[in-house]
JSON list of C-alpha atoms in Angstrom, two decimals:
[
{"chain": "A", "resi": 1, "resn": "UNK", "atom": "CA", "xyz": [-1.77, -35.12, 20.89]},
{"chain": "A", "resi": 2, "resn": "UNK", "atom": "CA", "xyz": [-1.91, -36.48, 24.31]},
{"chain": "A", "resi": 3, "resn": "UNK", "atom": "CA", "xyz": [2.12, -36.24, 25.74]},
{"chain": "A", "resi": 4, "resn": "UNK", "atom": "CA", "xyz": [3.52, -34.36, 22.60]},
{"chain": "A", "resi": 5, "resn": "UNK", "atom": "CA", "xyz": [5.45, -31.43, 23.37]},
{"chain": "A", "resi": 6, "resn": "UNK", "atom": "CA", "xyz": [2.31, -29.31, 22.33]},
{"chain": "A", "resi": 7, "resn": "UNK", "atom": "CA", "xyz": [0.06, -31.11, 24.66]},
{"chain": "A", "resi": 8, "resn": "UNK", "atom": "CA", "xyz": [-2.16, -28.52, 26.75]},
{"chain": "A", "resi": 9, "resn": "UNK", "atom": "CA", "xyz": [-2.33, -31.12, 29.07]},
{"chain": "A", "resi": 10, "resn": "UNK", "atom": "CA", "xyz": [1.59, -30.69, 30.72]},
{"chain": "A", "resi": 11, "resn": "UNK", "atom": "CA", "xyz": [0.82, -26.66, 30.81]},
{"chain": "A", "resi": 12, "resn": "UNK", "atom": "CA", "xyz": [-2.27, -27.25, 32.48]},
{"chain": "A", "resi": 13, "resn": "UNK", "atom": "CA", "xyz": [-0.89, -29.32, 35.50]},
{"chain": "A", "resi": 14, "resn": "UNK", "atom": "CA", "xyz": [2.45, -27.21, 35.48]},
{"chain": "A", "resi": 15, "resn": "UNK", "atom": "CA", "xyz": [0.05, -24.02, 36.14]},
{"chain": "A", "resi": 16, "resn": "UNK", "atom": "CA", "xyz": [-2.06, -25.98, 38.58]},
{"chain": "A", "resi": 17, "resn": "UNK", "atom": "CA", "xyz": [0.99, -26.75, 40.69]},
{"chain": "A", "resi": 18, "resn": "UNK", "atom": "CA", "xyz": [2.05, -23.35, 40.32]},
{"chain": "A", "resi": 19, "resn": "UNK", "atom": "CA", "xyz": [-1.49, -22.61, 41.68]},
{"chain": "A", "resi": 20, "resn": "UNK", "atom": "CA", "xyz": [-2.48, -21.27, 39.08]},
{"chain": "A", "resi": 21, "resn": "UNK", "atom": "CA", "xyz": [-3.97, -19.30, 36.80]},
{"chain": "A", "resi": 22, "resn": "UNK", "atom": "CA", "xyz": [-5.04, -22.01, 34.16]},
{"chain": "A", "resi": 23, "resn": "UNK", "atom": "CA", "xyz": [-5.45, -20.11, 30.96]},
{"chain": "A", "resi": 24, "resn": "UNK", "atom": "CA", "xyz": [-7.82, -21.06, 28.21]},
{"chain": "A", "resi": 25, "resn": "UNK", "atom": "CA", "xyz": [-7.69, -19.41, 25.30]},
{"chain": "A", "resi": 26, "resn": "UNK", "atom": "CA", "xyz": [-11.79, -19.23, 24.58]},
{"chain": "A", "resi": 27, "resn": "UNK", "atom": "CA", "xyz": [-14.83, -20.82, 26.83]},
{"chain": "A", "resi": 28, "resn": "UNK", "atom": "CA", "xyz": [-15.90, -22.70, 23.51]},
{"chain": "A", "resi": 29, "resn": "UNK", "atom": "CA", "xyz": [-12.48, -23.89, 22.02]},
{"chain": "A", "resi": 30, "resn": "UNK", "atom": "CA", "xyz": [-12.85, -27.96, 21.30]},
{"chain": "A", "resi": 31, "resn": "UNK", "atom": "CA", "xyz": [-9.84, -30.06, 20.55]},
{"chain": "A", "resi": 32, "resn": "UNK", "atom": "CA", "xyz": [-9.68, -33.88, 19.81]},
{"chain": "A", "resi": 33, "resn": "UNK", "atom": "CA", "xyz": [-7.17, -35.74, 21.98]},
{"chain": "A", "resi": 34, "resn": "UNK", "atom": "CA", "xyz": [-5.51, -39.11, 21.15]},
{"chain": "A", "resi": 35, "resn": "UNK", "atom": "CA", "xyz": [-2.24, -40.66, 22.62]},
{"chain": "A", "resi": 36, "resn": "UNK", "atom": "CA", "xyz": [0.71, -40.78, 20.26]},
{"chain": "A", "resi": 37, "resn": "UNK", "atom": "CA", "xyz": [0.32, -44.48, 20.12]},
{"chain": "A", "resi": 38, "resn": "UNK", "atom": "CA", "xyz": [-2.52, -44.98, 19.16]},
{"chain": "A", "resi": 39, "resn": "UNK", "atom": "CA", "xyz": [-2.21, -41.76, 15.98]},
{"chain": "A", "resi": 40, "resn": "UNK", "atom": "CA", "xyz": [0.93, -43.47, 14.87]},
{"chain": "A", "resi": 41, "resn": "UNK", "atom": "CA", "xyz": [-1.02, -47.02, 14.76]},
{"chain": "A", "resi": 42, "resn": "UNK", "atom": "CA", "xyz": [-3.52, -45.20, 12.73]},
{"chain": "A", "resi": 43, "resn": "UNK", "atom": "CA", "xyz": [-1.27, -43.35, 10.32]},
{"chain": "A", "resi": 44, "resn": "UNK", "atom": "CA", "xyz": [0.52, -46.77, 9.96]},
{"chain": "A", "resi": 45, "resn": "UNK", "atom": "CA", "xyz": [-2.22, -48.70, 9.10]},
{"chain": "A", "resi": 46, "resn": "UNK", "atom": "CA", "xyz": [-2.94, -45.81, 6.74]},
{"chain": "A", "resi": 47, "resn": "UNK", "atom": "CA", "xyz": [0.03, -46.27, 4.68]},
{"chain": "A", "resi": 48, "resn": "UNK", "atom": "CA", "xyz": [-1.27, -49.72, 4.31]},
{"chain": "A", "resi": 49, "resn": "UNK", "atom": "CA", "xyz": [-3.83, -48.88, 1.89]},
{"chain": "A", "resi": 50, "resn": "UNK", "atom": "CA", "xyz": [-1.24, -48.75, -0.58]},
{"chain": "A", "resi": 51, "resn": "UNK", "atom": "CA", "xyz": [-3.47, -45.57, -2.26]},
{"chain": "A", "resi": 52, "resn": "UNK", "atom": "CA", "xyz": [-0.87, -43.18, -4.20]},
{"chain": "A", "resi": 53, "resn": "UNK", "atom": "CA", "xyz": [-1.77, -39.85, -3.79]},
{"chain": "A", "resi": 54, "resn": "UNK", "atom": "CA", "xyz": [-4.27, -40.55, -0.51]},
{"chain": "A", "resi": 55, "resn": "UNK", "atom": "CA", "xyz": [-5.29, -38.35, 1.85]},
{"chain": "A", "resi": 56, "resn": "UNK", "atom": "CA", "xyz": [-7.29, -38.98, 4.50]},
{"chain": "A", "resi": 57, "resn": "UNK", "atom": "CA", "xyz": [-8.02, -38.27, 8.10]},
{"chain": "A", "resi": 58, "resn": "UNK", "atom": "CA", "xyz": [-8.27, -39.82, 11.58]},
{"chain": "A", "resi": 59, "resn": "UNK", "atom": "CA", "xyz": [-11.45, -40.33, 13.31]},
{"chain": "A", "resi": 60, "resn": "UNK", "atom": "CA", "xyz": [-10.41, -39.25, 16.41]},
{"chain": "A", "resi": 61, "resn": "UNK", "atom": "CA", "xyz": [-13.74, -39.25, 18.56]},
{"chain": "A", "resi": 62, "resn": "UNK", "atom": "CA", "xyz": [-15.45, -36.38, 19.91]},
{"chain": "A", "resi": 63, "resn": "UNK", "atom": "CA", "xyz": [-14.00, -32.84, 20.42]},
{"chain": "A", "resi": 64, "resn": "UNK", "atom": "CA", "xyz": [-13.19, -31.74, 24.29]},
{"chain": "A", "resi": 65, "resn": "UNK", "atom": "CA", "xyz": [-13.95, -28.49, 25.09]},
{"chain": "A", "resi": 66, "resn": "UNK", "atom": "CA", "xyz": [-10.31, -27.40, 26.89]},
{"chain": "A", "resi": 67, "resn": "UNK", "atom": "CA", "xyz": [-12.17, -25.74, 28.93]},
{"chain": "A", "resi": 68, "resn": "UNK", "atom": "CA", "xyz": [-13.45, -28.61, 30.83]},
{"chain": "A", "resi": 69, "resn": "UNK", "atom": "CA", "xyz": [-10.38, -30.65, 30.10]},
{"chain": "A", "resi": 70, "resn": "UNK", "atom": "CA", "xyz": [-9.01, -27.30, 32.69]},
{"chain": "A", "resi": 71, "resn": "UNK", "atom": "CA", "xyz": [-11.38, -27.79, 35.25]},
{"chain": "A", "resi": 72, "resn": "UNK", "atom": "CA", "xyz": [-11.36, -31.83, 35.26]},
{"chain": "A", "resi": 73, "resn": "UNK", "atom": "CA", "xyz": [-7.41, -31.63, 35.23]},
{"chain": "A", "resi": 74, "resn": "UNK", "atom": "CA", "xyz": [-8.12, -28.95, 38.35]},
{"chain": "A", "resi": 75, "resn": "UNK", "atom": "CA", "xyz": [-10.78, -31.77, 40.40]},
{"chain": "A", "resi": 76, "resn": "UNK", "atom": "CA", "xyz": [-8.17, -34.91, 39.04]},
{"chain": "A", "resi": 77, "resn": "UNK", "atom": "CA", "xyz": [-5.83, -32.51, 41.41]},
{"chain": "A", "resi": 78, "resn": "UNK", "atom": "CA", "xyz": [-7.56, -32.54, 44.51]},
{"chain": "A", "resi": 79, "resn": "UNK", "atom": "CA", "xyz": [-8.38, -28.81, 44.00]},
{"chain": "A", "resi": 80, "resn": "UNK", "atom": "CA", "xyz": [-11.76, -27.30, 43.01]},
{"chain": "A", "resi": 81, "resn": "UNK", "atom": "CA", "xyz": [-11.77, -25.04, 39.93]},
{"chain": "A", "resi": 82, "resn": "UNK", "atom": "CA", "xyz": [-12.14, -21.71, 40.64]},
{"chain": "A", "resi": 83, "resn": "UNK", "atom": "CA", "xyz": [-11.97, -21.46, 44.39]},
{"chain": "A", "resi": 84, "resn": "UNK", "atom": "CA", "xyz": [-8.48, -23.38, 44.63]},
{"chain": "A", "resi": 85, "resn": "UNK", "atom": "CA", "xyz": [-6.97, -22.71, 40.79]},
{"chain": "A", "resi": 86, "resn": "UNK", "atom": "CA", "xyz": [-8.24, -19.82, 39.26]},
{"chain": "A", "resi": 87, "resn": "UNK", "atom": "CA", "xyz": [-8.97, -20.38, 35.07]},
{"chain": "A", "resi": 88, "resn": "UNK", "atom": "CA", "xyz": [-8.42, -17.54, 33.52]},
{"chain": "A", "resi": 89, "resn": "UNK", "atom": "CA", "xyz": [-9.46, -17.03, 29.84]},
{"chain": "A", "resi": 90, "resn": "UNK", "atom": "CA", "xyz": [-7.08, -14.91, 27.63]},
{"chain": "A", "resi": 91, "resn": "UNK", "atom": "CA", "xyz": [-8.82, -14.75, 24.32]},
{"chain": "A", "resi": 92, "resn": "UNK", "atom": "CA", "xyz": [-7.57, -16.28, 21.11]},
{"chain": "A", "resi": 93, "resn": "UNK", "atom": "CA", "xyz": [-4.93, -16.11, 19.14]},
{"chain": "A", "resi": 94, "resn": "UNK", "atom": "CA", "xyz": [-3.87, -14.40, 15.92]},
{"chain": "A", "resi": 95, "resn": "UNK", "atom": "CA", "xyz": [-5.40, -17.55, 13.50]},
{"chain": "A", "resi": 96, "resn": "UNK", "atom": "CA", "xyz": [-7.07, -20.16, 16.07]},
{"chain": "A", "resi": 97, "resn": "UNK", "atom": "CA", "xyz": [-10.09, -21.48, 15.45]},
{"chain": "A", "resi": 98, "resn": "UNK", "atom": "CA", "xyz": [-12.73, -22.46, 18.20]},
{"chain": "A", "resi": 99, "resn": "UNK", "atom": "CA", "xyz": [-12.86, -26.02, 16.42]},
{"chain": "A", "resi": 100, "resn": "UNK", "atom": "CA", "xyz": [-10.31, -28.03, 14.26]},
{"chain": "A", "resi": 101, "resn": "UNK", "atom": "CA", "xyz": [-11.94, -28.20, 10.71]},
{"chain": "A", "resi": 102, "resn": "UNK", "atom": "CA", "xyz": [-10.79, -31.71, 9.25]},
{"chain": "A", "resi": 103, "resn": "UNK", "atom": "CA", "xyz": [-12.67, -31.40, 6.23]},
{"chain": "A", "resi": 104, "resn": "UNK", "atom": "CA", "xyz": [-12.85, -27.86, 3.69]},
{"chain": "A", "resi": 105, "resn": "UNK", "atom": "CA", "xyz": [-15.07, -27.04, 1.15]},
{"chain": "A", "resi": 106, "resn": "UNK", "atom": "CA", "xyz": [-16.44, -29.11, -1.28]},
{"chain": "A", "resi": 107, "resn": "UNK", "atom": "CA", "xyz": [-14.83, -32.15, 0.42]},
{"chain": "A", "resi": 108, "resn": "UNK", "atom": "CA", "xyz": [-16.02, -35.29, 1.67]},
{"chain": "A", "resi": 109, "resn": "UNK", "atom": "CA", "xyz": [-15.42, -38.45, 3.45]},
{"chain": "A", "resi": 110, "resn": "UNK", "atom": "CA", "xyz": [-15.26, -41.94, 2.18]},
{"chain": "A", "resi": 111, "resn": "UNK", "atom": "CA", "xyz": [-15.06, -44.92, 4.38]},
{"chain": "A", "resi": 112, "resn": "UNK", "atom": "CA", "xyz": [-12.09, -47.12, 4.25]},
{"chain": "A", "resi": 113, "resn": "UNK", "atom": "CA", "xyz": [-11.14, -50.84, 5.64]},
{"chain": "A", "resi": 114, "resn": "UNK", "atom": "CA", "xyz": [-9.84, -49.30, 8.28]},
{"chain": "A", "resi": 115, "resn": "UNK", "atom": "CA", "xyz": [-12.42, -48.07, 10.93]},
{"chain": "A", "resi": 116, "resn": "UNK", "atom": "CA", "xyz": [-11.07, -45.02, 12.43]},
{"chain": "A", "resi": 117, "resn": "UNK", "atom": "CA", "xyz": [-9.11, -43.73, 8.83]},
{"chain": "A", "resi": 118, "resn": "UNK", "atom": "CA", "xyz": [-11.12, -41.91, 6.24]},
{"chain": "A", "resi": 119, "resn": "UNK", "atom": "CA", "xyz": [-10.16, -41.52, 2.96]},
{"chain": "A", "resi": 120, "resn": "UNK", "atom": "CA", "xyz": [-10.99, -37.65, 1.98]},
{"chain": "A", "resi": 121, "resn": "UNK", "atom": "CA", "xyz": [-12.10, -36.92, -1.63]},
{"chain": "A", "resi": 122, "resn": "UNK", "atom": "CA", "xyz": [-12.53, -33.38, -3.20]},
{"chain": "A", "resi": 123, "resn": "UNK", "atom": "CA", "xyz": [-11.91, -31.13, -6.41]},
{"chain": "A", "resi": 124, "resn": "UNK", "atom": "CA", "xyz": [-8.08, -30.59, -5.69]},
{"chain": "A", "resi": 125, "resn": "UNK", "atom": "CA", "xyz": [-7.95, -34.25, -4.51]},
{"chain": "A", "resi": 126, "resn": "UNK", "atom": "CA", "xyz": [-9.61, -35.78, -7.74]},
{"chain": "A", "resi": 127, "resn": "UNK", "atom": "CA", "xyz": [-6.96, -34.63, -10.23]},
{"chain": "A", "resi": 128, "resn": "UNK", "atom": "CA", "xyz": [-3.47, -35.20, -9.01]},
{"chain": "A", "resi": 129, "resn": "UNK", "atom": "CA", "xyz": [-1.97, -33.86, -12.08]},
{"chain": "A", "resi": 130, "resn": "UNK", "atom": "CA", "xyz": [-3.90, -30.60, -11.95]},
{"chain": "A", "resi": 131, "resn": "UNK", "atom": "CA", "xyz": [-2.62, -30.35, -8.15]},
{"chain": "A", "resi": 132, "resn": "UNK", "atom": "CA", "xyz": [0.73, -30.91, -9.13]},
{"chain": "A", "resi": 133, "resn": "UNK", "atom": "CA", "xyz": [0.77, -28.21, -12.13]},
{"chain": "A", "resi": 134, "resn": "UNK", "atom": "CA", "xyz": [-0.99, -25.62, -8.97]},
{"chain": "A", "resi": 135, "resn": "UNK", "atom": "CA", "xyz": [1.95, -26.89, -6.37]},
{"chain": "A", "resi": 136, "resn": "UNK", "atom": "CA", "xyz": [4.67, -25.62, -9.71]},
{"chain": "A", "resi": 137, "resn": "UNK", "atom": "CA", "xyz": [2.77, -22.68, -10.21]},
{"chain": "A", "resi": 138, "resn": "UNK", "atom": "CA", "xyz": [2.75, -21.61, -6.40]},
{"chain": "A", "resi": 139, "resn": "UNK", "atom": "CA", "xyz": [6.24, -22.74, -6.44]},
{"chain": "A", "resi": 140, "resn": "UNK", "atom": "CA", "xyz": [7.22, -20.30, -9.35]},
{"chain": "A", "resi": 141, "resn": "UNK", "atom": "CA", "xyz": [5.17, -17.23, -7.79]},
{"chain": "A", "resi": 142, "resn": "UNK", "atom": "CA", "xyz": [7.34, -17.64, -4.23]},
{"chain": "A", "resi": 143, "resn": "UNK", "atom": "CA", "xyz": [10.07, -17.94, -6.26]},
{"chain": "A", "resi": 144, "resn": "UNK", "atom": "CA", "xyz": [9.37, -14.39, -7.74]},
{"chain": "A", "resi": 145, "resn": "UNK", "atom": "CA", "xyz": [7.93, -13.06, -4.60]},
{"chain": "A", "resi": 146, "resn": "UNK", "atom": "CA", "xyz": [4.88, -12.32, -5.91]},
{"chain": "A", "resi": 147, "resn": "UNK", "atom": "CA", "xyz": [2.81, -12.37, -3.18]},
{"chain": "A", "resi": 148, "resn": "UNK", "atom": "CA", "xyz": [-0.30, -11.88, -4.30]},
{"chain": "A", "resi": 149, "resn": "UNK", "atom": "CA", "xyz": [0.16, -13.95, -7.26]},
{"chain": "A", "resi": 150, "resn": "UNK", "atom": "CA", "xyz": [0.81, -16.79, -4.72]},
{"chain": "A", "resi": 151, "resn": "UNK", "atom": "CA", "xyz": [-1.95, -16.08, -2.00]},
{"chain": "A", "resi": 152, "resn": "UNK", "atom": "CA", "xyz": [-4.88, -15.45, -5.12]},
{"chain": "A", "resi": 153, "resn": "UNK", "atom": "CA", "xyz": [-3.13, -19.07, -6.48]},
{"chain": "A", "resi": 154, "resn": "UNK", "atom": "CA", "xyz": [-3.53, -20.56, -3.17]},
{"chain": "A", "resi": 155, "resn": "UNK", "atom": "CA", "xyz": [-7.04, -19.21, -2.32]},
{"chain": "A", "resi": 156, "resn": "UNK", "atom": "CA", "xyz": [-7.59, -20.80, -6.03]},
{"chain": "A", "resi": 157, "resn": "UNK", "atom": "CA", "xyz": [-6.61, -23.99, -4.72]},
{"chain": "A", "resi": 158, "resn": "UNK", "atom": "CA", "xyz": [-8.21, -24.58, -1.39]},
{"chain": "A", "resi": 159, "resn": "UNK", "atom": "CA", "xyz": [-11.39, -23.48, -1.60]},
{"chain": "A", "resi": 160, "resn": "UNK", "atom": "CA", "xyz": [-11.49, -22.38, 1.81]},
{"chain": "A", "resi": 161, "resn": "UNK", "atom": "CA", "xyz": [-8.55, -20.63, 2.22]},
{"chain": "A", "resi": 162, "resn": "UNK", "atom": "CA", "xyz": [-8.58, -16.84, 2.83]},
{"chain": "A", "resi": 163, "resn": "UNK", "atom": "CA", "xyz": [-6.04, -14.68, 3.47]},
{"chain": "A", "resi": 164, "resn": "UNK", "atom": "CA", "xyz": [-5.99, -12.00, 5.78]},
{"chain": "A", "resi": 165, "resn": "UNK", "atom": "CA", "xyz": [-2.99, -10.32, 3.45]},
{"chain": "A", "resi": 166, "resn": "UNK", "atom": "CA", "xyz": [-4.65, -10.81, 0.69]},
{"chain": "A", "resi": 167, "resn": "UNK", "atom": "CA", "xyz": [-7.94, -9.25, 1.79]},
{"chain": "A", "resi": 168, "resn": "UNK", "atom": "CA", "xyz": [-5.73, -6.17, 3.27]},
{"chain": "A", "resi": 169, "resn": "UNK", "atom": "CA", "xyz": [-3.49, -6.51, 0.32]},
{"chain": "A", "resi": 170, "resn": "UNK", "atom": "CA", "xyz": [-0.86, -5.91, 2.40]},
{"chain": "A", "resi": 171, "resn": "UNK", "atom": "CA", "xyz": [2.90, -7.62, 1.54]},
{"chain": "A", "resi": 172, "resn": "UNK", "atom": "CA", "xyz": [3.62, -11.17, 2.98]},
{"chain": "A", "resi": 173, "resn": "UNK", "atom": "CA", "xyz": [8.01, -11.27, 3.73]},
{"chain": "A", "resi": 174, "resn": "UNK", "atom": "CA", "xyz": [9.60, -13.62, 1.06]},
{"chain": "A", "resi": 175, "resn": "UNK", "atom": "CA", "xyz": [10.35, -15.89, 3.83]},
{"chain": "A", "resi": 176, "resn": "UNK", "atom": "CA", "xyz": [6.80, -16.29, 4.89]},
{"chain": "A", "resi": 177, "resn": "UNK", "atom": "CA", "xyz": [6.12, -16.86, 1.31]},
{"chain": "A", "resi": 178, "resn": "UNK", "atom": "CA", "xyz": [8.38, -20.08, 1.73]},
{"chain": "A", "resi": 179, "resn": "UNK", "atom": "CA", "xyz": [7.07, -20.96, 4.80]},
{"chain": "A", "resi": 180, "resn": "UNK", "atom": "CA", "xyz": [4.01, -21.44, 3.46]},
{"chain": "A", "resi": 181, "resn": "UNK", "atom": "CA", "xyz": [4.86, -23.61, 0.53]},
{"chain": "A", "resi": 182, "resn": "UNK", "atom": "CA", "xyz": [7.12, -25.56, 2.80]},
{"chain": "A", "resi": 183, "resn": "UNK", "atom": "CA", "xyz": [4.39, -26.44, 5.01]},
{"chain": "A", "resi": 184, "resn": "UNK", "atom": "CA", "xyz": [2.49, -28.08, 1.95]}
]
């Protein structure tokens, strides 16, 4: 989001008036950008749909490489890109993806009135009793601390999911348990 407080944007010209190095995670990394206006509009209008149990996703345009978003932030500066600022490239993170996946498996997208919101239909999505009785079940498993009960339930439920604990079988903390039904 263009201006939020996670914004690579503000780091980027902080560490070109530093004079650098720019770091960038991964040459290929893609990220969409929007302004917080104009997401909030959209999630607004979404909630206008009046759809119980919705989900759907912003068309936010095209992916930016960050790279380039570096080196145009670097030029936008007065500077050239690697003669002036250096960009250095640190390698990614624990989790991060080279692109944002807005859709998983077995899901698709479904126009709506609304241009640039998509409604977003799949298995989970077509039967919001059976995702409720899942969301219990997960709830009761964290609640045990049964780990891998919870991560085989959740792997269960989105299709795509895969856990790196669960593959190791190695122990998530109780906490992270919760975190990760809290950030359902």
């Amino acid at each position: 989001m263009l201006g939020s407080n996670g914004s690579v944007i503000p780091k980027f010209l902080d560490q070109i008036k530093r004079g650098g190095p720019v770091t960038v995670t991964h040459p290929e990394v893609e990220r969409f950008f929007m302004t917080i206006p104009e997401s909030v509009n959209l999630v607004l209008h979404s909630a206008s749909l009046n759809d119980n149990g919705g989900l759907y996703i912003l068309d936010m345009g095209t992916p930016i490489k960050i790279l380039e978003m570096a080196r145009h932030l670097i030029r936008l500066s007065g500077l050239v890109p690697d003669e002036d600022v250096r960009i250095q490239i640190t390698g990614l993170r624990p989790g991060e993806k080279l692109r944002e996946e807005l859709l998983d498996t077995g899901e698709t997208e479904e126009p709506t009135p609304i241009a640039q919101v998509i409604k977003v239909r799949g298995p989970a999505l077509n039967d919001p009793d059976g995702l409720q009785s899942a969301v219990l079940r997960l709830e009761a498993l964290a609640a045990k601390g049964q780990q891998h009960g919870l991560l085989e339930a959740l792997s269960e439920l989105v299709p795509g999911f895969h856990s790196q604990a669960a593959a190791d079988e190695t122990q998530l903390p109780l906490s992270a348990a919760g975190d990760l039904l809290a950030s359902t």
